[in-house]
XYZ file of C-alpha atoms in Angstrom:
708
model
C -58.686 -144.297 -135.700
C -59.048 -140.518 -135.666
C -57.657 -138.810 -132.565
C -60.274 -136.785 -130.734
C -59.172 -133.654 -128.930
C -61.517 -131.988 -126.449
C -60.275 -128.558 -125.353
C -61.221 -127.326 -121.903
C -63.731 -130.132 -121.417
C -65.639 -129.999 -118.147
C -64.937 -133.552 -117.131
C -67.696 -133.534 -114.554
C -69.835 -130.957 -112.759
C -68.404 -131.691 -109.327
C -64.880 -131.101 -110.552
C -65.962 -127.798 -112.064
C -67.183 -126.644 -108.678
C -64.104 -127.857 -106.827
C -61.443 -126.468 -109.161
C -60.484 -122.963 -110.208
C -59.672 -124.274 -113.701
C -61.436 -127.029 -115.673
C -59.941 -130.372 -116.595
C -58.788 -131.107 -120.136
C -59.195 -134.523 -121.718
C -57.385 -135.889 -124.784
C -58.188 -139.358 -126.119
C -58.510 -141.390 -129.316
C -62.130 -142.284 -128.495
C -64.763 -140.974 -126.089
C -68.074 -142.707 -125.323
C -70.611 -141.386 -122.815
C -74.108 -141.839 -121.567
C -76.051 -140.231 -118.666
C -74.155 -142.280 -116.007
C -70.625 -142.623 -117.283
C -67.953 -141.380 -119.644
C -65.401 -143.781 -121.117
C -62.209 -142.538 -122.800
C -59.882 -145.000 -124.494
C -56.716 -144.995 -126.572
C -53.769 -142.812 -125.437
C -55.811 -141.027 -122.805
C -54.398 -137.883 -121.184
C -56.166 -135.827 -118.512
C -54.816 -132.460 -117.300
C -56.230 -131.242 -113.997
C -54.826 -128.650 -111.584
C -51.168 -129.258 -112.481
C -51.485 -133.064 -112.599
C -51.296 -135.235 -115.690
C -52.828 -138.704 -116.000
C -51.830 -140.990 -118.872
C -53.558 -144.345 -119.436
C -55.148 -146.597 -122.065
C -58.684 -146.519 -120.625
C -60.408 -144.163 -118.200
C -63.976 -144.434 -116.905
C -65.746 -141.598 -115.103
C -68.701 -142.642 -112.883
C -70.967 -139.606 -112.632
C -73.028 -140.818 -109.645
C -69.908 -141.698 -107.554
C -67.869 -138.762 -108.823
C -64.949 -141.150 -109.287
C -62.467 -141.923 -112.064
C -61.479 -145.562 -112.627
C -58.239 -146.092 -114.510
C -57.080 -149.364 -116.022
C -53.350 -149.647 -116.283
C -50.673 -149.388 -117.056
C -51.115 -145.780 -115.952
C -48.821 -142.853 -115.140
C -49.838 -139.986 -112.859
C -47.422 -137.018 -112.965
C -47.573 -134.361 -110.269
C -46.214 -130.846 -110.614
C -43.713 -131.326 -107.756
C -41.643 -133.949 -109.637
C -43.593 -136.886 -108.193
C -44.569 -139.676 -110.601
C -46.971 -142.537 -109.802
C -46.991 -145.692 -111.927
C -49.674 -148.316 -111.248
C -51.721 -151.207 -112.659
C -55.085 -149.847 -111.469
C -56.330 -146.649 -109.842
C -59.479 -145.191 -108.351
C -59.241 -141.381 -108.349
C -61.268 -138.394 -107.340
C -62.437 -136.139 -110.136
C -59.565 -133.670 -109.564
C -57.044 -136.558 -109.551
C -56.125 -135.782 -105.921
C -57.722 -138.406 -103.732
C -56.692 -141.803 -105.058
C -56.103 -145.462 -104.384
C -53.613 -147.228 -106.632
C -52.763 -150.914 -106.721
C -49.508 -152.494 -107.826
C -48.014 -148.994 -107.781
C -44.655 -147.283 -107.738
C -43.876 -143.701 -106.626
C -40.835 -141.941 -108.125
C -39.714 -138.697 -106.455
C -37.597 -136.189 -108.438
C -36.237 -139.055 -110.543
C -34.057 -139.938 -107.543
C -36.012 -142.135 -105.154
C -38.567 -144.791 -106.028
C -40.937 -146.594 -103.703
C -42.792 -149.722 -104.796
C -45.905 -150.716 -102.868
C -48.803 -153.141 -103.004
C -51.171 -150.196 -102.547
C -50.853 -146.406 -102.546
C -53.476 -144.051 -101.110
C -53.672 -140.246 -101.294
C -55.988 -137.957 -99.356
C -58.326 -135.483 -101.013
C -56.110 -132.571 -99.983
C -53.136 -134.189 -101.709
C -50.645 -133.584 -98.877
C -50.044 -137.150 -97.694
C -49.271 -140.218 -99.774
C -49.394 -143.552 -97.898
C -47.722 -146.635 -99.289
C -48.381 -150.073 -97.785
C -46.023 -153.063 -97.800
C -43.478 -150.880 -99.538
C -39.811 -150.968 -100.468
C -37.796 -147.778 -101.112
C -34.476 -147.328 -102.896
C -32.699 -144.877 -105.155
C -31.268 -147.921 -106.933
C -33.361 -149.661 -109.545
C -35.917 -152.052 -108.061
C -35.298 -154.818 -110.513
C -37.397 -157.565 -111.992
C -36.727 -161.292 -112.076
C -35.404 -161.602 -108.544
C -32.432 -159.217 -108.744
C -31.934 -156.934 -105.766
C -30.569 -153.391 -105.620
C -27.438 -152.430 -103.724
C -29.597 -151.188 -100.840
C -33.273 -150.882 -100.019
C -35.540 -150.037 -97.101
C -38.574 -152.261 -96.534
C -41.411 -150.969 -94.375
C -44.936 -151.911 -93.363
C -46.028 -148.392 -94.231
C -44.320 -145.357 -95.771
C -45.852 -141.878 -95.605
C -44.706 -139.046 -97.872
C -45.559 -135.547 -96.624
C -45.544 -133.280 -99.677
C -45.845 -130.084 -97.663
C -42.942 -130.767 -95.273
C -41.138 -132.845 -97.917
C -40.419 -135.641 -95.451
C -40.685 -139.437 -95.719
C -41.743 -141.480 -92.648
C -41.132 -145.232 -92.345
C -43.009 -147.597 -89.987
C -41.294 -150.873 -89.044
C -38.355 -150.206 -91.345
C -35.738 -152.784 -92.295
C -32.539 -151.683 -94.045
C -31.048 -154.222 -96.445
C -27.759 -154.329 -98.341
C -27.729 -156.613 -101.376
C -30.858 -158.227 -99.949
C -29.315 -158.942 -96.537
C -31.002 -157.224 -93.528
C -28.486 -155.190 -91.539
C -30.655 -152.901 -89.372
C -34.193 -152.743 -87.958
C -35.810 -149.435 -87.001
C -39.337 -149.068 -85.626
C -39.506 -145.471 -86.833
C -37.412 -143.632 -89.417
C -37.671 -140.176 -90.954
C -35.727 -139.026 -94.019
C -35.987 -135.956 -96.286
C -37.362 -136.443 -99.773
C -35.114 -135.671 -102.784
C -36.546 -132.170 -103.299
C -35.626 -130.876 -99.828
C -32.309 -129.023 -99.723
C -32.055 -128.576 -95.930
C -33.552 -130.722 -93.206
C -32.763 -131.444 -89.567
C -31.404 -134.943 -89.108
C -28.406 -137.275 -89.100
C -25.894 -137.139 -91.928
C -23.799 -140.016 -93.257
C -21.386 -141.265 -90.554
C -17.655 -141.712 -91.108
C -15.612 -144.514 -89.562
C -11.887 -144.122 -88.933
C -8.947 -145.903 -87.408
C -5.729 -144.189 -86.352
C -2.533 -145.230 -84.561
C -2.836 -142.253 -82.210
C -6.575 -141.884 -81.643
C -7.797 -145.430 -82.122
C -10.851 -146.741 -83.954
C -13.885 -144.491 -83.905
C -16.873 -143.006 -85.649
C -18.027 -139.485 -86.490
C -21.817 -139.049 -86.644
C -22.773 -135.541 -87.864
C -26.206 -134.133 -86.981
C -27.556 -131.244 -89.056
C -29.948 -128.722 -87.489
C -31.854 -126.131 -89.502
C -32.385 -122.849 -87.653
C -34.580 -121.108 -90.175
C -34.039 -120.211 -93.826
C -30.723 -118.426 -93.226
C -29.029 -120.360 -90.407
C -27.964 -123.911 -89.645
C -25.795 -125.831 -87.183
C -23.953 -129.109 -87.653
C -22.769 -131.067 -84.606
C -20.330 -133.924 -85.226
C -19.592 -136.079 -82.154
C -16.486 -138.236 -82.529
C -15.666 -141.165 -80.210
C -12.967 -143.855 -80.315
C -12.032 -146.949 -78.375
C -9.054 -145.097 -76.863
C -11.126 -142.631 -74.882
C -10.907 -139.875 -77.479
C -14.022 -137.740 -77.203
C -14.599 -134.758 -79.455
C -17.511 -132.623 -80.596
C -17.072 -130.920 -83.947
C -19.350 -128.077 -84.932
C -20.142 -125.771 -87.829
C -22.489 -122.797 -87.597
C -23.510 -120.875 -90.732
C -25.637 -117.786 -91.086
C -26.464 -115.632 -94.093
C -27.400 -111.971 -93.679
C -28.876 -109.568 -96.167
C -25.470 -107.909 -96.362
C -23.054 -110.677 -95.439
C -22.377 -114.121 -94.051
C -20.807 -115.858 -91.034
C -19.310 -119.315 -90.600
C -17.871 -120.812 -87.410
C -16.166 -124.223 -87.491
C -14.238 -126.053 -84.823
C -14.083 -128.891 -82.347
C -13.516 -129.444 -78.627
C -12.715 -132.633 -76.731
C -10.266 -134.781 -74.784
C -8.027 -137.763 -75.569
C -5.201 -139.862 -74.126
C -2.503 -138.055 -76.124
C -2.669 -135.080 -73.746
C -4.443 -136.753 -70.861
C -6.637 -134.465 -68.814
C -6.342 -131.487 -71.171
C -9.112 -129.991 -73.248
C -8.092 -129.780 -76.895
C -9.696 -128.193 -79.911
C -9.712 -125.427 -82.475
C -12.011 -122.756 -83.879
C -12.138 -120.884 -87.189
C -14.459 -117.884 -87.606
C -14.917 -116.458 -91.105
C -17.262 -113.794 -92.362
C -17.882 -110.737 -94.460
C -20.346 -107.873 -94.043
C -21.161 -105.117 -96.537
C -20.813 -101.603 -95.135
C -22.050 -98.322 -96.639
C -20.269 -96.821 -99.677
C -19.098 -100.249 -100.933
C -16.831 -100.920 -97.935
C -16.627 -104.448 -96.524
C -15.871 -105.738 -93.055
C -13.934 -109.014 -93.376
C -12.804 -111.252 -90.554
C -10.944 -114.567 -90.373
C -10.137 -115.655 -86.814
C -8.163 -118.805 -86.052
C -7.139 -120.497 -82.805
C -5.980 -123.954 -81.731
C -5.264 -125.480 -78.344
C -1.795 -126.902 -79.144
C 0.731 -127.198 -81.981
C 0.006 -130.839 -82.914
C -3.795 -130.871 -82.872
C -4.301 -130.233 -86.598
C -1.933 -132.999 -87.672
C -3.126 -135.574 -85.145
C -6.791 -135.062 -86.086
C -6.052 -134.748 -89.863
C -7.681 -131.327 -90.118
C -5.039 -129.324 -92.011
C -1.282 -129.263 -92.673
C -0.941 -125.574 -91.812
C 1.894 -124.705 -89.443
C 1.021 -121.016 -88.981
C -2.267 -119.309 -88.136
C -3.163 -115.788 -89.180
C -6.229 -114.149 -87.642
C -7.310 -111.100 -89.649
C -9.889 -108.351 -89.283
C -10.102 -105.770 -92.065
C -12.178 -103.022 -93.595
C -11.610 -102.820 -97.340
C -12.931 -101.346 -100.549
C -11.800 -102.044 -104.101
C -13.114 -100.396 -107.253
C -11.817 -99.678 -110.738
C -9.260 -96.997 -109.848
C -8.753 -97.186 -106.078
C -8.171 -99.573 -103.208
C -8.415 -99.087 -99.443
C -7.624 -101.587 -96.705
C -7.277 -101.238 -92.948
C -6.342 -104.531 -91.345
C -4.902 -106.094 -88.253
C -3.343 -109.567 -88.346
C -2.302 -111.777 -85.454
C 0.165 -114.530 -86.408
C 0.634 -117.706 -84.392
C 3.346 -120.186 -85.286
C 2.888 -123.928 -84.751
C 6.379 -124.785 -85.954
C 8.702 -126.661 -83.661
C 11.499 -124.462 -82.388
C 9.779 -121.193 -83.333
C 8.558 -119.091 -80.419
C 5.648 -116.700 -80.901
C 7.340 -114.263 -78.528
C 10.130 -113.553 -81.006
C 8.259 -113.270 -84.312
C 6.333 -110.155 -85.451
C 3.003 -111.660 -84.431
C 0.957 -108.439 -84.324
C 0.714 -106.521 -87.594
C -1.441 -103.465 -88.385
C -1.642 -101.893 -91.855
C -3.662 -99.033 -93.322
C -3.177 -98.557 -97.046
C -4.768 -96.450 -99.757
C -3.974 -96.834 -103.448
C -5.226 -94.955 -106.456
C -4.724 -94.967 -110.207
C -4.612 -91.694 -112.132
C -3.749 -90.457 -115.617
C -1.596 -87.325 -115.306
C -2.538 -84.602 -117.800
C 0.967 -83.129 -117.963
C 3.031 -86.218 -118.749
C 0.294 -88.661 -119.781
C 0.446 -92.382 -119.177
C -0.756 -93.980 -115.978
C 0.348 -93.444 -112.376
C -0.290 -95.589 -109.312
C 0.077 -93.829 -105.950
C 0.214 -95.526 -102.541
C -0.044 -94.279 -98.970
C 0.589 -96.712 -96.152
C 0.900 -96.790 -92.372
C 2.273 -100.045 -91.045
C 3.262 -101.424 -87.648
C 4.458 -104.772 -86.335
C 5.088 -105.823 -82.767
C 6.669 -108.746 -80.983
C 5.392 -109.996 -77.657
C 8.885 -109.961 -76.128
C 9.864 -106.663 -74.490
C 13.609 -107.371 -74.283
C 16.210 -109.507 -76.034
C 16.935 -112.674 -74.009
C 20.518 -113.894 -73.726
C 21.564 -115.981 -76.706
C 18.791 -114.700 -78.989
C 19.341 -112.539 -82.121
C 19.378 -108.771 -81.619
C 16.035 -108.348 -83.400
C 14.169 -110.826 -81.179
C 12.134 -108.083 -79.478
C 12.090 -105.517 -82.282
C 8.969 -103.400 -82.880
C 8.620 -101.308 -86.026
C 6.430 -98.430 -87.203
C 6.581 -97.385 -90.845
C 4.904 -94.652 -92.893
C 5.255 -94.964 -96.666
C 4.333 -93.004 -99.765
C 5.008 -94.126 -103.308
C 4.193 -93.294 -106.895
C 4.845 -95.539 -109.907
C 4.363 -94.243 -113.474
C 4.594 -95.600 -116.983
C 3.665 -94.519 -120.500
C 3.963 -96.366 -123.812
C 4.457 -95.290 -127.423
C 4.239 -97.488 -130.523
C 6.557 -96.709 -133.434
C 5.678 -97.304 -137.078
C 7.974 -100.322 -137.070
C 5.910 -101.932 -134.290
C 8.518 -101.236 -131.589
C 6.828 -100.444 -128.247
C 8.639 -97.820 -126.138
C 7.648 -97.532 -122.485
C 8.902 -94.935 -120.055
C 8.955 -96.042 -116.405
C 9.612 -94.058 -113.251
C 8.791 -93.880 -109.576
C 9.648 -92.687 -106.103
C 9.277 -94.573 -102.821
C 9.483 -92.724 -99.484
C 9.564 -94.472 -96.102
C 9.884 -93.217 -92.529
C 10.755 -95.703 -89.763
C 10.589 -95.793 -86.006
C 12.406 -98.860 -84.642
C 12.338 -99.883 -80.987
C 13.961 -102.620 -78.882
C 16.696 -103.347 -81.439
C 20.236 -102.243 -80.559
C 21.169 -102.285 -84.245
C 18.987 -99.230 -84.828
C 19.290 -97.785 -81.307
C 15.604 -96.748 -81.110
C 16.051 -94.536 -84.152
C 13.571 -92.639 -86.280
C 14.865 -92.215 -89.832
C 13.669 -91.875 -93.422
C 14.782 -92.978 -96.866
C 13.928 -92.195 -100.477
C 14.398 -94.584 -103.398
C 13.763 -93.088 -106.850
C 14.058 -95.106 -110.028
C 13.679 -94.554 -113.772
C 13.603 -96.944 -116.650
C 13.036 -97.520 -120.343
C 11.474 -100.623 -121.847
C 11.688 -101.759 -125.475
C 9.434 -104.506 -126.855
C 9.159 -105.736 -130.422
C 6.229 -108.180 -130.748
C 6.411 -110.136 -134.009
C 3.566 -112.287 -135.277
C 3.415 -114.976 -137.945
C 0.297 -116.770 -139.166
C 0.229 -120.139 -140.892
C -3.357 -120.957 -141.702
C -5.232 -120.875 -138.407
C -2.018 -121.139 -136.349
C -0.523 -117.981 -134.861
C 2.995 -117.540 -133.449
C 4.238 -114.588 -131.402
C 7.916 -113.832 -130.748
C 8.673 -110.908 -128.429
C 12.142 -109.782 -127.320
C 12.157 -107.384 -124.359
C 14.915 -105.076 -123.124
C 14.659 -102.893 -120.001
C 17.081 -100.311 -118.572
C 16.632 -99.330 -114.912
C 18.492 -96.611 -113.027
C 18.376 -96.405 -109.213
C 20.737 -95.273 -106.408
C 23.454 -97.663 -105.278
C 23.165 -97.106 -101.529
C 20.298 -96.845 -99.117
C 19.943 -96.468 -95.324
C 19.683 -99.833 -93.662
C 16.100 -100.801 -92.802
C 14.576 -103.544 -90.645
C 13.764 -106.054 -93.359
C 10.897 -108.363 -92.371
C 8.475 -108.352 -95.315
C 11.022 -108.966 -98.102
C 13.087 -111.851 -96.729
C 12.329 -114.389 -99.461
C 12.590 -112.776 -102.922
C 11.775 -115.071 -105.822
C 12.857 -115.022 -109.438
C 10.295 -116.093 -112.018
C 8.587 -114.955 -115.202
C 6.205 -112.835 -113.145
C 8.895 -110.406 -111.936
C 11.647 -110.716 -114.573
C 10.596 -107.314 -115.928
C 9.555 -105.750 -112.599
C 11.179 -102.629 -111.096
C 11.919 -104.622 -107.932
C 12.128 -108.316 -107.119
C 11.236 -107.749 -103.428
C 7.593 -108.429 -102.586
C 7.405 -106.076 -99.586
C 8.317 -102.446 -98.898
C 11.131 -102.856 -96.368
C 13.667 -103.412 -99.145
C 13.731 -101.908 -102.639
C 15.994 -103.187 -105.401
C 18.918 -100.773 -105.882
C 21.514 -100.108 -108.549
C 21.418 -99.728 -112.311
C 20.610 -102.876 -114.219
C 19.355 -104.355 -117.460
C 16.480 -106.841 -117.611
C 16.426 -108.778 -120.849
C 14.472 -111.693 -122.206
C 12.616 -113.149 -125.124
C 9.245 -114.886 -125.114
C 7.604 -117.166 -127.655
C 4.002 -118.427 -127.836
C 2.292 -120.626 -130.414
C -1.508 -120.725 -130.610
C -2.766 -123.729 -132.539
C -6.278 -123.978 -133.968
C -6.674 -127.440 -132.420
C -6.553 -125.904 -128.938
C -2.881 -126.352 -128.110
C -0.933 -123.422 -126.675
C 2.843 -123.716 -126.270
C 5.170 -121.021 -125.025
C 8.395 -120.199 -123.297
C 10.476 -117.389 -121.848
C 14.200 -117.039 -121.255
C 15.906 -114.074 -119.636
C 18.320 -112.732 -117.050
C 19.379 -109.584 -115.182
C 22.693 -107.770 -115.665
C 23.768 -105.258 -112.996
C 26.321 -102.482 -113.025
C 27.529 -103.606 -109.565
C 26.716 -106.387 -107.131
C 25.275 -104.692 -104.039
C 24.773 -107.871 -102.005
C 21.006 -107.459 -101.671
C 20.209 -111.030 -102.669
C 21.237 -114.235 -100.958
C 22.867 -117.154 -102.770
C 20.239 -119.671 -103.796
C 17.758 -117.068 -104.990
C 19.300 -116.963 -108.467
C 19.482 -113.153 -108.184
C 22.858 -112.643 -106.487
C 25.993 -111.341 -108.195
C 26.618 -108.961 -111.091
C 24.470 -111.137 -113.317
C 21.552 -113.220 -112.221
C 21.073 -116.827 -113.151
C 19.320 -117.590 -116.393
C 15.567 -117.968 -116.034
C 13.914 -120.499 -118.325
C 10.162 -121.074 -118.270
C 8.318 -123.422 -120.644
C 4.602 -124.171 -120.657
C 2.046 -126.054 -122.703
C -1.709 -126.465 -122.413
C -4.541 -128.104 -124.286
C -7.895 -126.536 -123.481
C -8.792 -127.512 -119.914
C -7.406 -131.054 -120.150
C -3.635 -130.651 -120.081
C -1.407 -128.078 -118.369
C 2.382 -128.297 -118.098
C 4.643 -125.630 -116.631
C 8.316 -125.906 -115.805
C 10.693 -123.140 -114.739
C 14.334 -123.242 -113.701
C 17.124 -120.850 -112.785
C 20.712 -121.867 -113.619
C 24.109 -120.208 -113.978
C 26.395 -120.067 -116.993
C 27.860 -123.422 -116.029
C 24.429 -125.086 -116.026
C 24.205 -125.495 -112.244
C 20.541 -125.289 -111.251
C 19.647 -123.216 -108.181
C 15.906 -123.681 -108.433
C 13.557 -125.824 -110.510
C 9.806 -126.355 -110.461
C 7.640 -128.541 -112.679
C 3.859 -128.836 -112.526
C 1.669 -131.171 -114.578
C -2.139 -131.316 -114.552
C -3.924 -133.897 -116.675
C -7.723 -134.136 -116.665
C -9.905 -136.666 -118.474
C -13.335 -138.213 -118.281
C -12.206 -141.030 -116.008
C -8.800 -139.900 -114.748
C -6.976 -136.943 -113.231
C -3.346 -136.257 -112.394
C -1.820 -133.345 -110.489
C 1.895 -133.657 -109.803
C 4.699 -131.240 -108.909
C 8.450 -131.495 -108.531
C 10.413 -128.836 -106.635
C 14.153 -128.360 -106.227
C 15.614 -125.534 -104.122
C 19.299 -125.021 -103.500
C 20.227 -124.949 -99.840
C 20.250 -121.508 -98.181
C 21.110 -121.420 -94.474
C 20.155 -117.746 -94.139
C 16.630 -118.651 -95.308
C 16.332 -121.507 -92.811
C 17.105 -124.127 -95.477
C 20.540 -125.560 -94.621
C 20.368 -128.367 -97.230
C 18.912 -128.723 -100.706
C 15.202 -129.397 -101.019
C 14.133 -131.944 -103.616
C 10.515 -133.026 -103.336
C 7.888 -134.690 -105.515
C 4.142 -134.670 -104.827
C 1.405 -136.570 -106.612
C -2.391 -136.596 -106.468
C -4.140 -138.875 -108.954
C -7.384 -140.682 -109.587
C -8.429 -143.169 -112.250
C -11.628 -144.950 -113.178
C -11.340 -148.668 -112.565
C -14.376 -149.627 -114.583
C -18.026 -149.507 -113.736
C -18.651 -147.294 -110.719
C -15.209 -147.718 -109.141
C -12.533 -145.034 -108.843
C -9.062 -145.382 -107.365
C -7.104 -142.520 -105.784
C -3.496 -142.054 -104.728
C -1.426 -139.261 -103.199
C 2.276 -139.187 -102.518
C 4.961 -136.851 -101.221
C 8.568 -137.977 -101.539
C 11.805 -136.347 -100.371
C 14.710 -137.246 -102.663
C 17.315 -135.905 -100.232
C 16.392 -138.357 -97.501
C 15.054 -140.971 -99.947
C 11.949 -141.260 -97.798
C 8.285 -140.576 -98.347
C 6.786 -137.794 -96.253
C 3.215 -138.981 -96.715
C 1.297 -141.466 -98.824
C -2.313 -142.368 -99.289
C -4.602 -144.678 -101.237
C -8.330 -144.430 -101.684
C -11.141 -146.355 -103.327
C -14.558 -144.919 -104.185
C -17.674 -146.731 -105.306
C -20.182 -144.207 -106.659
C -23.335 -145.408 -108.364
C -26.738 -143.900 -108.958
C -27.783 -144.721 -105.407
C -24.782 -144.991 -103.085
C -21.288 -143.604 -102.502
C -18.685 -145.524 -100.510
C -15.308 -143.906 -99.783
C -12.421 -145.848 -98.257
C -8.964 -144.386 -97.757
C -5.745 -145.185 -95.968
C -3.116 -142.547 -95.175
C 0.415 -142.832 -93.826
C 2.439 -139.942 -92.399
C 6.140 -140.825 -92.230
C 7.526 -137.632 -90.688
C 8.196 -137.325 -86.967
C 9.119 -134.604 -84.498
C 9.846 -134.464 -80.799
C 6.081 -134.563 -80.133
C 4.826 -136.511 -83.161
C 5.557 -140.000 -84.376
C 4.681 -141.576 -87.747
C 1.089 -142.766 -87.955
C -1.341 -144.620 -90.213
C -5.043 -143.843 -90.446
C -8.020 -145.465 -92.168
C -11.319 -143.870 -93.103
C -14.667 -145.179 -94.349
C -17.750 -143.155 -95.289
C -21.040 -144.336 -96.810
C -23.632 -142.016 -98.328
C -27.052 -142.975 -99.701
C -28.446 -141.026 -102.641
C -32.104 -140.141 -102.973
C -32.660 -138.424 -99.630
C -32.298 -134.660 -99.691
C -31.306 -132.547 -102.678
C -27.787 -133.086 -104.004
C -25.630 -132.232 -106.989
C -24.962 -135.848 -107.951
C -25.181 -136.225 -111.711
C -28.096 -138.383 -112.777
C -26.811 -141.681 -114.059
C -28.346 -144.669 -115.751
C -29.930 -146.894 -113.134
C -28.833 -150.465 -112.780
C -29.031 -153.393 -110.367
C -26.297 -154.936 -108.270
C -22.703 -153.740 -107.976
């Protein structure tokens, strides 16, 4: 049979008057007389953004109606699809009555009904004796994981809401809840006021309870989430999150407030305030404010493991060749035995950096100007406390760091390095410095030699690069109040640095040689394997570095770093520092393994004991976070932290997730083994259930199926 194509056919005069654009009909066969038009065989009608597909369509001219014999499919422009056995439609395909029909919204939620009716304006769709589910509504008696049955369901296209009358919620066909009225967002709505998925929990300290978040939209740029939490042990808490977007910035406030039996009669809670706002001339105002009612709140409510808070307000600007920051930071320690009165809790810094290319000597220079102050709350040193317990410091600094490279014909890269760091201090409330104002200057100069060597074998490339650095700096320096350089580290990132100290209070002194050799292999298959070995040799040991850092003595420990990676699926990095006798002072190993149905992230850390750093014994710790697909829609999770010195676990957890096309169920159990004077070991359980198909989400679309 020849396929007939009618372009821009005026399907009927009434439709032509009602629509801004005509309807288009495509069919294998068209028959018509003065009273009716009959189209048959792969019929398609396009009208005002809607598409009707059927085997036979009859237009009744006198009634201005379209009768459609199914099976038929009616596709709307807003990702709504109607499937039915029979339909009676208006000429513009808006007003309709469909029998034995099913409505599919955004390929996420489907509603089956005995009858579906749409008004002429197309805003409301009413479904009678209906059942809704984002799981497949199966044939032959099978039931989906969950479904909602209702006497009537109304879909409001304009508000993108779904209303249920006399709703009954069923799980695996078993009724579990009855609701006379229910409102839920349709799958195309990203933000809507209403209840979110609840979370159930059980804890040794707080008891068994439930968190029921309620989301409130406050316009297109603001929203508020309230999360009441109640338990059987009289714990009452109200969590909250407020978010607002501005034309030039954003604001987010999160926190909670409540009472419990742990601190009976006291109000407990926390608040975090984060935001950024764009100022003129590319400056930014950034703030991050943090506060908590007591030291144990975060751990007891499983919010975070942080043991120090840092509230920060800053104005900053960063571009290609300059950086400016003016910031104030307020530190608050939550650690047992550490008093906020005797730590530098108030810190103010103003810093300007710039990068230039000097015309006279060439190369590149980085200059820095900084004003810095830190203050302790204590105004005097209490008996029995260290002499610096009340120390306040003001520091003004200026620095310039320069380097320039030349490449010889042999491929040898010569780099000249030099710099000068100037600092002026005013120290108060520390008898060691006797309220002194003093200055210091630390110049340095250096020469670096690199000889990169490359070998190619087919598509594989290997690079071997020995590096030798000579640094010259003074051997003595006025004593300074060191508080920002207390924990120097030795790794591949600073092996060839002018100074191993991260801050400005202490600069590395003395003449020394930094040497090392690196190797990297780039394989065409995606593998990348490399390593670095090196050490530092000094003219004299000046006692700047503590034992345990790997940097003390005339010669540092050997640094060995080895890494391997395969695209984004496998990453291995291990680094160690050890002396000539093979005794390891520090070792770290990290492994990340990612696959389609599994993930592994594990680290091992060993640190030699260092009493001056607050670590009287060795640290040997292993952490693990892993997940694996268990088949079907099930995923198992595990996390672990183990201390090899005490042969005890610090924490452990197991989790199980069921995630299908229509539902997510998360169950987890966590155990904290550590204890303090105010905390005892505890076990907690958590359960959360989320239904797909209501409200927009980033869940990947999966093949639909019935049952578990």
